[in-house]
mmCIF file of N, CA and C in Angstrom:
data_model
loop_
_atom_site.group_PDB
_atom_site.id
_atom_site.type_symbol
_atom_site.label_atom_id
_atom_site.label_comp_id
_atom_site.label_asym_id
_atom_site.label_seq_id
_atom_site.Cartn_x
_atom_site.Cartn_y
_atom_site.Cartn_z
ATOM 1 N N UNK A 1 122.434 141.323 76.711
ATOM 2 C CA UNK A 1 122.478 140.519 77.821
ATOM 3 C C UNK A 1 121.374 140.810 78.829
ATOM 4 N N UNK A 2 121.460 142.118 79.291
ATOM 5 C CA UNK A 2 120.342 142.975 80.249
ATOM 6 C C UNK A 2 118.996 142.300 79.991
ATOM 7 N N UNK A 3 118.699 142.583 78.313
ATOM 8 C CA UNK A 3 117.132 142.201 77.969
ATOM 9 C C UNK A 3 116.912 140.820 78.439
ATOM 10 N N UNK A 4 117.991 139.796 78.204
ATOM 11 C CA UNK A 4 117.534 138.391 78.275
ATOM 12 C C UNK A 4 117.591 138.156 79.949
ATOM 13 N N UNK A 5 118.378 138.816 80.323
ATOM 14 C CA UNK A 5 117.946 138.647 81.907
ATOM 15 C C UNK A 5 116.689 139.278 82.879
ATOM 16 N N UNK A 6 116.170 140.278 81.912
ATOM 17 C CA UNK A 6 115.156 140.623 82.468
ATOM 18 C C UNK A 6 113.873 139.652 82.365
ATOM 19 N N UNK A 7 114.011 138.872 81.128
ATOM 20 C CA UNK A 7 113.112 137.651 81.187
ATOM 21 C C UNK A 7 113.356 136.604 81.812
ATOM 22 N N UNK A 8 114.562 136.449 82.065
ATOM 23 C CA UNK A 8 114.840 135.079 83.006
ATOM 24 C C UNK A 8 114.460 135.234 84.274
ATOM 25 N N UNK A 9 114.357 136.530 84.835
ATOM 26 C CA UNK A 9 114.371 136.611 86.259
ATOM 27 C C UNK A 9 112.843 136.063 86.727
ATOM 28 N N UNK A 10 111.990 136.982 85.934
ATOM 29 C CA UNK A 10 110.530 136.607 86.176
ATOM 30 C C UNK A 10 110.101 135.510 86.024
ATOM 31 N N UNK A 11 110.848 134.602 84.947
ATOM 32 C CA UNK A 11 110.360 133.131 84.713
ATOM 33 C C UNK A 11 110.519 132.345 85.735
ATOM 34 N N UNK A 12 111.979 132.727 86.231
ATOM 35 C CA UNK A 12 112.435 131.707 87.212
ATOM 36 C C UNK A 12 111.606 131.877 88.664
ATOM 37 N N UNK A 13 111.117 133.099 88.721
ATOM 38 C CA UNK A 13 110.396 133.305 90.124
ATOM 39 C C UNK A 13 109.284 132.775 89.815
ATOM 40 N N UNK A 14 108.454 132.666 88.671
ATOM 41 C CA UNK A 14 107.227 132.040 88.282
ATOM 42 C C UNK A 14 107.371 130.329 88.529
ATOM 43 N N UNK A 15 108.571 130.153 87.980
ATOM 44 C CA UNK A 15 108.673 128.556 88.368
ATOM 45 C C UNK A 15 108.911 128.020 89.688
ATOM 46 N N UNK A 16 109.384 128.946 90.346
ATOM 47 C CA UNK A 16 109.761 128.839 92.009
ATOM 48 C C UNK A 16 108.376 128.701 92.472
ATOM 49 N N UNK A 17 107.585 129.918 92.321
ATOM 50 C CA UNK A 17 106.042 129.888 92.803
ATOM 51 C C UNK A 17 105.304 128.780 92.816
ATOM 52 N N UNK A 18 105.209 128.143 91.102
ATOM 53 C CA UNK A 18 104.555 127.317 90.853
ATOM 54 C C UNK A 18 105.142 125.741 91.624
ATOM 55 N N UNK A 19 106.277 125.627 91.815
ATOM 56 C CA UNK A 19 106.742 124.633 92.569
ATOM 57 C C UNK A 19 106.368 124.670 93.905
ATOM 58 N N UNK A 20 106.354 125.727 94.806
ATOM 59 C CA UNK A 20 105.866 126.057 95.802
ATOM 60 C C UNK A 20 104.226 125.471 95.952
ATOM 61 N N UNK A 21 103.656 126.065 95.149
ATOM 62 C CA UNK A 21 102.243 125.575 95.083
ATOM 63 C C UNK A 21 101.712 124.142 94.926
ATOM 64 N N UNK A 22 102.577 123.693 94.195
ATOM 65 C CA UNK A 22 102.548 121.939 93.947
ATOM 66 C C UNK A 22 102.761 121.428 95.042
ATOM 67 N N UNK A 23 103.862 121.821 95.796
ATOM 68 C CA UNK A 23 104.186 121.080 96.923
ATOM 69 C C UNK A 23 103.325 121.304 98.304
ATOM 70 N N UNK A 24 102.196 122.186 98.477
ATOM 71 C CA UNK A 24 101.668 122.412 99.541
ATOM 72 C C UNK A 24 100.781 121.000 99.943
ATOM 73 N N UNK A 25 100.036 120.479 98.594
ATOM 74 C CA UNK A 25 99.222 119.464 99.033
ATOM 75 C C UNK A 25 99.953 118.129 99.763
ATOM 76 N N UNK A 26 101.163 118.164 99.589
ATOM 77 C CA UNK A 26 102.242 117.123 100.267
ATOM 78 C C UNK A 26 102.524 117.177 101.650
ATOM 79 N N UNK A 27 102.120 118.372 102.137
ATOM 80 C CA UNK A 27 102.401 118.414 103.493
ATOM 81 C C UNK A 27 101.136 118.176 104.266
ATOM 82 N N UNK A 28 101.610 117.556 105.602
ATOM 83 C CA UNK A 28 100.701 116.797 105.965
ATOM 84 C C UNK A 28 99.949 117.774 107.134
ATOM 85 N N UNK A 29 98.939 117.511 107.441
ATOM 86 C CA UNK A 29 98.085 118.088 108.582
ATOM 87 C C UNK A 29 97.434 117.204 109.239
ATOM 88 N N UNK A 30 97.001 117.731 110.526
ATOM 89 C CA UNK A 30 96.335 116.913 111.472
ATOM 90 C C UNK A 30 94.888 116.860 111.316
ATOM 91 N N UNK A 31 94.299 116.022 111.596
ATOM 92 C CA UNK A 31 92.601 116.231 111.860
ATOM 93 C C UNK A 31 92.073 115.487 112.981
ATOM 94 N N UNK A 32 91.363 115.878 113.926
ATOM 95 C CA UNK A 32 91.112 115.218 114.972
ATOM 96 C C UNK A 32 89.749 114.365 114.492
ATOM 97 N N UNK A 33 89.332 113.203 115.185
ATOM 98 C CA UNK A 33 88.293 112.380 115.143
ATOM 99 C C UNK A 33 87.916 111.505 116.374
ATOM 100 N N UNK A 34 86.772 110.792 116.179
ATOM 101 C CA UNK A 34 86.443 109.989 117.157
ATOM 102 C C UNK A 34 85.895 108.648 116.241
ATOM 103 N N UNK A 35 85.469 107.663 117.173
ATOM 104 C CA UNK A 35 84.750 106.533 116.706
ATOM 105 C C UNK A 35 83.329 106.760 117.022
ATOM 106 N N UNK A 36 82.435 106.438 116.059
ATOM 107 C CA UNK A 36 81.024 106.103 116.306
ATOM 108 C C UNK A 36 80.728 104.730 115.959
ATOM 109 N N UNK A 37 79.633 104.288 116.714
ATOM 110 C CA UNK A 37 79.182 103.164 116.427
ATOM 111 C C UNK A 37 78.446 102.836 114.920
ATOM 112 N N UNK A 38 78.265 101.849 114.509
ATOM 113 C CA UNK A 38 77.661 101.583 113.342
ATOM 114 C C UNK A 38 76.312 102.313 113.111
ATOM 115 N N UNK A 39 75.709 102.433 113.996
ATOM 116 C CA UNK A 39 74.265 103.525 114.254
ATOM 117 C C UNK A 39 74.713 104.952 113.870
ATOM 118 N N UNK A 40 75.965 105.444 113.968
ATOM 119 C CA UNK A 40 76.149 106.561 114.313
ATOM 120 C C UNK A 40 76.344 107.132 115.707
ATOM 121 N N UNK A 41 76.104 106.460 116.691
ATOM 122 C CA UNK A 41 76.357 106.982 118.199
ATOM 123 C C UNK A 41 77.456 107.261 118.788
ATOM 124 N N UNK A 42 77.638 108.427 119.155
ATOM 125 C CA UNK A 42 78.982 108.457 119.842
ATOM 126 C C UNK A 42 79.228 108.231 121.339
ATOM 127 N N UNK A 43 77.818 107.926 121.801
ATOM 128 C CA UNK A 43 77.825 107.733 123.260
ATOM 129 C C UNK A 43 77.631 105.977 123.748
ATOM 130 N N UNK A 44 77.625 105.370 122.816
ATOM 131 C CA UNK A 44 77.421 103.799 122.862
ATOM 132 C C UNK A 44 78.617 103.318 123.458
ATOM 133 N N UNK A 45 78.738 102.115 124.330
ATOM 134 C CA UNK A 45 80.001 101.426 125.182
ATOM 135 C C UNK A 45 80.959 101.229 123.891
ATOM 136 N N UNK A 46 80.458 100.739 122.675
ATOM 137 C CA UNK A 46 81.745 100.533 121.598
ATOM 138 C C UNK A 46 82.378 101.835 121.218
ATOM 139 N N UNK A 47 81.662 102.785 120.993
ATOM 140 C CA UNK A 47 82.084 103.913 120.225
ATOM 141 C C UNK A 47 83.259 104.563 121.282
ATOM 142 N N UNK A 48 82.515 104.611 122.897
ATOM 143 C CA UNK A 48 83.527 105.375 123.908
ATOM 144 C C UNK A 48 84.511 104.726 124.365
ATOM 145 N N UNK A 49 84.583 103.279 124.399
ATOM 146 C CA UNK A 49 85.647 102.570 124.388
ATOM 147 C C UNK A 49 86.527 102.450 123.340
ATOM 148 N N UNK A 50 86.071 102.293 122.142
ATOM 149 C CA UNK A 50 87.189 102.449 121.067
ATOM 150 C C UNK A 50 87.754 103.821 120.847
ATOM 151 N N UNK A 51 87.247 104.782 121.140
ATOM 152 C CA UNK A 51 87.726 105.983 120.955
ATOM 153 C C UNK A 51 88.773 106.447 122.289
ATOM 154 N N UNK A 52 88.697 105.617 123.256
ATOM 155 C CA UNK A 52 89.626 105.875 124.339
ATOM 156 C C UNK A 52 90.851 105.421 124.060
ATOM 157 N N UNK A 53 91.163 104.892 122.866
ATOM 158 C CA UNK A 53 92.340 104.100 122.385
ATOM 159 C C UNK A 53 92.944 105.058 121.347
ATOM 160 N N UNK A 54 92.397 106.084 120.868
ATOM 161 C CA UNK A 54 92.751 107.012 120.001
ATOM 162 C C UNK A 54 93.998 108.013 120.675
ATOM 163 N N UNK A 55 95.340 107.761 119.876
ATOM 164 C CA UNK A 55 96.473 108.403 120.288
ATOM 165 C C UNK A 55 96.560 109.708 119.635
ATOM 166 N N UNK A 56 95.828 110.729 119.773
ATOM 167 C CA UNK A 56 96.389 112.051 118.828
ATOM 168 C C UNK A 56 95.551 111.987 117.725
ATOM 169 N N UNK A 57 95.562 113.169 117.090
ATOM 170 C CA UNK A 57 95.001 113.342 115.739
ATOM 171 C C UNK A 57 95.459 112.603 114.577
ATOM 172 N N UNK A 58 94.573 112.421 113.716
ATOM 173 C CA UNK A 58 94.855 111.651 112.375
ATOM 174 C C UNK A 58 95.982 112.826 111.602
ATOM 175 N N UNK A 59 97.208 112.068 110.908
ATOM 176 C CA UNK A 59 97.792 112.476 109.900
ATOM 177 C C UNK A 59 97.259 112.592 108.702
ATOM 178 N N UNK A 60 96.777 113.586 107.888
ATOM 179 C CA UNK A 60 96.536 113.709 106.541
ATOM 180 C C UNK A 60 97.332 114.286 105.693
ATOM 181 N N UNK A 61 97.688 113.391 104.633
ATOM 182 C CA UNK A 61 98.648 114.176 103.515
ATOM 183 C C UNK A 61 97.980 113.709 102.483
ATOM 184 N N UNK A 62 97.660 114.813 101.531
ATOM 185 C CA UNK A 62 96.752 114.816 100.179
ATOM 186 C C UNK A 62 95.667 113.942 100.350
ATOM 187 N N UNK A 63 95.693 112.245 99.966
ATOM 188 C CA UNK A 63 94.397 111.456 100.012
ATOM 189 C C UNK A 63 94.876 110.356 100.759
ATOM 190 N N UNK A 64 95.527 110.485 102.119
ATOM 191 C CA UNK A 64 95.997 109.543 102.526
ATOM 192 C C UNK A 64 95.860 109.786 104.171
ATOM 193 N N UNK A 65 95.383 109.335 105.097
ATOM 194 C CA UNK A 65 95.218 109.285 106.297
ATOM 195 C C UNK A 65 96.023 108.473 107.501
ATOM 196 N N UNK A 66 96.489 108.682 108.300
ATOM 197 C CA UNK A 66 97.144 107.627 109.279
ATOM 198 C C UNK A 66 96.725 107.980 110.678
ATOM 199 N N UNK A 67 95.882 106.910 111.139
ATOM 200 C CA UNK A 67 95.561 107.104 112.627
ATOM 201 C C UNK A 67 96.581 106.141 113.656
ATOM 202 N N UNK A 68 96.440 106.670 114.852
ATOM 203 C CA UNK A 68 97.386 105.929 116.014
ATOM 204 C C UNK A 68 96.379 105.669 117.007
ATOM 205 N N UNK A 69 96.578 104.083 117.503
ATOM 206 C CA UNK A 69 95.751 103.842 118.227
ATOM 207 C C UNK A 69 96.667 103.313 119.542
ATOM 208 N N UNK A 70 96.394 103.488 121.036
ATOM 209 C CA UNK A 70 97.152 102.995 121.893
ATOM 210 C C UNK A 70 97.420 101.754 121.912
ATOM 211 N N UNK A 71 98.613 100.893 121.804
ATOM 212 C CA UNK A 71 98.661 99.858 122.116
ATOM 213 C C UNK A 71 98.804 98.926 120.882
ATOM 214 N N UNK A 72 98.941 97.955 121.151
ATOM 215 C CA UNK A 72 99.089 96.326 120.050
ATOM 216 C C UNK A 72 98.173 95.363 120.159
ATOM 217 N N UNK A 73 97.006 96.194 119.958
ATOM 218 C CA UNK A 73 95.663 94.903 120.303
ATOM 219 C C UNK A 73 94.810 95.028 118.990
ATOM 220 N N UNK A 74 95.452 95.685 117.898
ATOM 221 C CA UNK A 74 94.511 95.739 116.777
ATOM 222 C C UNK A 74 95.011 95.331 115.713
ATOM 223 N N UNK A 75 94.801 94.026 115.256
ATOM 224 C CA UNK A 75 95.359 93.418 114.120
ATOM 225 C C UNK A 75 94.998 93.862 112.787
ATOM 226 N N UNK A 76 93.796 94.323 112.591
ATOM 227 C CA UNK A 76 93.476 94.947 111.542
ATOM 228 C C UNK A 76 92.254 95.889 111.433
ATOM 229 N N UNK A 77 92.488 96.710 110.354
ATOM 230 C CA UNK A 77 91.066 98.123 110.051
ATOM 231 C C UNK A 77 90.790 97.704 108.755
ATOM 232 N N UNK A 78 89.634 97.776 108.524
ATOM 233 C CA UNK A 78 89.099 97.522 107.108
ATOM 234 C C UNK A 78 88.517 99.099 107.030
ATOM 235 N N UNK A 79 89.022 99.572 105.840
ATOM 236 C CA UNK A 79 88.304 100.768 105.502
ATOM 237 C C UNK A 79 87.406 100.778 104.324
ATOM 238 N N UNK A 80 86.012 101.069 104.487
ATOM 239 C CA UNK A 80 85.220 100.832 103.185
ATOM 240 C C UNK A 80 85.490 99.554 102.295
ATOM 241 N N UNK A 81 85.994 98.545 103.341
ATOM 242 C CA UNK A 81 86.117 96.937 102.728
ATOM 243 C C UNK A 81 87.436 96.526 102.409
ATOM 244 N N UNK A 82 88.383 97.779 102.254
ATOM 245 C CA UNK A 82 89.865 97.397 101.952
ATOM 246 C C UNK A 82 90.460 97.634 103.277
ATOM 247 N N UNK A 83 91.709 96.491 103.702
ATOM 248 C CA UNK A 83 92.709 96.661 104.703
ATOM 249 C C UNK A 83 93.654 97.617 104.734
ATOM 250 N N UNK A 84 93.638 98.282 105.783
ATOM 251 C CA UNK A 84 94.655 99.669 105.835
ATOM 252 C C UNK A 84 95.837 98.826 106.203
ATOM 253 N N UNK A 85 96.751 99.615 105.728
ATOM 254 C CA UNK A 85 98.398 99.315 105.960
ATOM 255 C C UNK A 85 98.902 99.555 107.613
ATOM 256 N N UNK A 86 99.033 98.202 108.239
ATOM 257 C CA UNK A 86 99.238 98.555 109.828
ATOM 258 C C UNK A 86 100.724 98.650 110.099
ATOM 259 N N UNK A 87 100.997 99.298 111.049
ATOM 260 C CA UNK A 87 102.540 99.131 111.789
ATOM 261 C C UNK A 87 102.458 99.448 113.227
ATOM 262 N N UNK A 88 103.152 98.786 113.816
ATOM 263 C CA UNK A 88 103.216 99.139 115.157
ATOM 264 C C UNK A 88 104.545 99.922 115.519
ATOM 265 N N UNK A 89 104.425 100.828 116.274
ATOM 266 C CA UNK A 89 105.584 101.814 116.346
ATOM 267 C C UNK A 89 105.399 102.275 117.816
ATOM 268 N N UNK A 90 106.350 102.145 118.422
ATOM 269 C CA UNK A 90 106.653 102.559 119.999
ATOM 270 C C UNK A 90 105.516 101.777 120.779
ATOM 271 N N UNK A 91 104.997 100.435 120.452
ATOM 272 C CA UNK A 91 104.020 100.104 121.422
ATOM 273 C C UNK A 91 102.529 100.493 120.938
ATOM 274 N N UNK A 92 102.452 101.552 119.991
ATOM 275 C CA UNK A 92 101.061 101.809 119.461
ATOM 276 C C UNK A 92 101.122 101.232 118.117
ATOM 277 N N UNK A 93 99.813 101.278 117.490
ATOM 278 C CA UNK A 93 99.350 100.688 116.386
ATOM 279 C C UNK A 93 98.932 101.789 115.256
ATOM 280 N N UNK A 94 99.548 101.932 114.123
ATOM 281 C CA UNK A 94 98.962 102.886 113.051
ATOM 282 C C UNK A 94 98.705 102.095 111.914
ATOM 283 N N UNK A 95 97.603 102.868 111.499
ATOM 284 C CA UNK A 95 96.917 102.235 110.396
ATOM 285 C C UNK A 95 96.890 103.506 109.239
ATOM 286 N N UNK A 96 97.194 103.231 108.086
ATOM 287 C CA UNK A 96 97.241 104.204 106.857
ATOM 288 C C UNK A 96 96.322 103.725 105.862
ATOM 289 N N UNK A 97 95.434 104.515 105.454
ATOM 290 C CA UNK A 97 94.440 104.373 104.168
ATOM 291 C C UNK A 97 94.169 105.517 103.453
ATOM 292 N N UNK A 98 93.499 105.304 102.582
ATOM 293 C CA UNK A 98 92.977 106.391 101.616
ATOM 294 C C UNK A 98 91.833 107.114 102.018
ATOM 295 N N UNK A 99 91.749 108.591 101.640
ATOM 296 C CA UNK A 99 90.608 109.116 102.138
ATOM 297 C C UNK A 99 90.259 109.790 101.138
ATOM 298 N N UNK A 100 88.861 110.323 100.751
ATOM 299 C CA UNK A 100 88.475 111.126 99.944
ATOM 300 C C UNK A 100 88.296 112.627 100.304
ATOM 301 N N UNK A 101 88.235 112.721 101.780
ATOM 302 C CA UNK A 101 88.051 113.915 102.269
ATOM 303 C C UNK A 101 87.906 113.600 103.739
ATOM 304 N N UNK A 102 87.918 114.461 104.594
ATOM 305 C CA UNK A 102 87.841 114.660 106.342
ATOM 306 C C UNK A 102 86.934 115.309 106.703
ATOM 307 N N UNK A 103 85.656 115.157 106.017
ATOM 308 C CA UNK A 103 84.458 115.665 106.273
ATOM 309 C C UNK A 103 83.346 114.448 106.552
ATOM 310 N N UNK A 104 83.344 113.687 105.539
ATOM 311 C CA UNK A 104 82.517 112.489 105.656
ATOM 312 C C UNK A 104 83.064 111.400 106.473
ATOM 313 N N UNK A 105 81.800 111.095 107.250
ATOM 314 C CA UNK A 105 82.098 109.558 108.074
ATOM 315 C C UNK A 105 82.571 108.664 107.188
ATOM 316 N N UNK A 106 83.733 107.602 107.364
ATOM 317 C CA UNK A 106 84.058 106.582 106.801
ATOM 318 C C UNK A 106 83.657 105.402 107.758
ATOM 319 N N UNK A 107 82.900 104.584 107.005
ATOM 320 C CA UNK A 107 82.521 103.006 107.830
ATOM 321 C C UNK A 107 84.143 102.153 107.861
ATOM 322 N N UNK A 108 84.187 101.630 109.080
ATOM 323 C CA UNK A 108 85.366 100.814 109.337
ATOM 324 C C UNK A 108 84.984 99.711 110.135
ATOM 325 N N UNK A 109 85.892 98.460 109.884
ATOM 326 C CA UNK A 109 85.660 97.299 110.953
ATOM 327 C C UNK A 109 87.295 97.317 111.636
ATOM 328 N N UNK A 110 86.703 97.317 112.915
ATOM 329 C CA UNK A 110 87.975 97.421 113.900
ATOM 330 C C UNK A 110 88.284 96.157 114.485
ATOM 331 N N UNK A 111 89.256 95.400 114.348
ATOM 332 C CA UNK A 111 89.470 94.290 115.028
ATOM 333 C C UNK A 111 90.366 94.675 116.267
ATOM 334 N N UNK A 112 89.711 93.803 117.146
ATOM 335 C CA UNK A 112 90.549 93.804 118.625
ATOM 336 C C UNK A 112 90.850 92.407 118.923
ATOM 337 N N UNK A 113 92.265 92.287 119.541
ATOM 338 C CA UNK A 113 92.321 90.991 119.755
ATOM 339 C C UNK A 113 93.466 91.216 120.975
ATOM 340 N N UNK A 114 93.016 90.312 122.205
ATOM 341 C CA UNK A 114 94.084 90.380 123.453
ATOM 342 C C UNK A 114 93.871 89.128 123.539
ATOM 343 N N UNK A 115 94.982 88.252 123.611
ATOM 344 C CA UNK A 115 95.089 86.905 123.810
ATOM 345 C C UNK A 115 94.568 86.512 125.101
ATOM 346 N N UNK A 116 93.643 85.307 124.970
ATOM 347 C CA UNK A 116 92.639 84.825 125.909
ATOM 348 C C UNK A 116 91.786 85.528 126.603
ATOM 349 N N UNK A 117 91.598 86.733 126.164
ATOM 350 C CA UNK A 117 90.780 87.757 126.776
ATOM 351 C C UNK A 117 89.698 88.053 125.798
ATOM 352 N N UNK A 118 90.085 88.620 124.569
ATOM 353 C CA UNK A 118 89.405 89.567 123.741
ATOM 354 C C UNK A 118 89.569 89.340 122.346
ATOM 355 N N UNK A 119 88.624 88.857 121.611
ATOM 356 C CA UNK A 119 88.867 88.552 119.904
ATOM 357 C C UNK A 119 87.631 89.267 119.313
ATOM 358 N N UNK A 120 87.330 90.505 118.914
ATOM 359 C CA UNK A 120 86.276 90.698 118.575
ATOM 360 C C UNK A 120 86.565 91.798 117.225
ATOM 361 N N UNK A 121 85.678 91.707 116.190
ATOM 362 C CA UNK A 121 85.545 92.903 115.294
ATOM 363 C C UNK A 121 84.446 93.855 115.576
ATOM 364 N N UNK A 122 84.330 95.335 115.456
ATOM 365 C CA UNK A 122 83.756 96.217 115.744
ATOM 366 C C UNK A 122 83.430 97.076 114.522
ATOM 367 N N UNK A 123 82.206 97.137 114.215
ATOM 368 C CA UNK A 123 81.753 98.161 112.946
ATOM 369 C C UNK A 123 81.491 99.507 113.538
ATOM 370 N N UNK A 124 82.408 100.319 113.080
ATOM 371 C CA UNK A 124 82.535 101.475 113.629
ATOM 372 C C UNK A 124 82.363 102.654 112.227
ATOM 373 N N UNK A 125 82.328 104.018 112.632
ATOM 374 C CA UNK A 125 82.725 104.864 111.779
ATOM 375 C C UNK A 125 83.783 105.735 112.229
ATOM 376 N N UNK A 126 84.275 106.304 111.326
ATOM 377 C CA UNK A 126 85.549 107.514 112.051
ATOM 378 C C UNK A 126 84.740 108.662 111.454
ATOM 379 N N UNK A 127 84.474 109.315 112.647
ATOM 380 C CA UNK A 127 83.593 110.744 112.693
ATOM 381 C C UNK A 127 84.989 112.024 112.410
ATOM 382 N N UNK A 128 84.971 112.573 111.576
ATOM 383 C CA UNK A 128 86.012 113.662 111.536
ATOM 384 C C UNK A 128 85.337 114.776 112.211
ATOM 385 N N UNK A 129 86.196 115.511 113.076
ATOM 386 C CA UNK A 129 85.687 116.642 113.956
ATOM 387 C C UNK A 129 86.213 117.792 113.497
#
């Protein structure tokens, strides 16, 4: 009995360690970012104005990122030509989309709509900081 317990305890510990290691990528991390214009400038009016609506860092979980923009003025975000999943939470707009990494800039098209005032799509880049 003691001999079988000696084998069982280390195996259980290894299984627990393996489970914890596998769970680590599932934890969310935050990553700061800003918008650049399509030419890569952070100082253009488009980049500065768009970045002013960033509401905190992105939440990155595995290969998915979620960004939050202040207000409900953003009907869509295209990331690498694919529409991001949009939600409005507490008056803010969140977009969730796949990411390969948080190092390489990502080209995006952000549509901004304010009834009777503004309706435009901006070609931007997400610049991970």
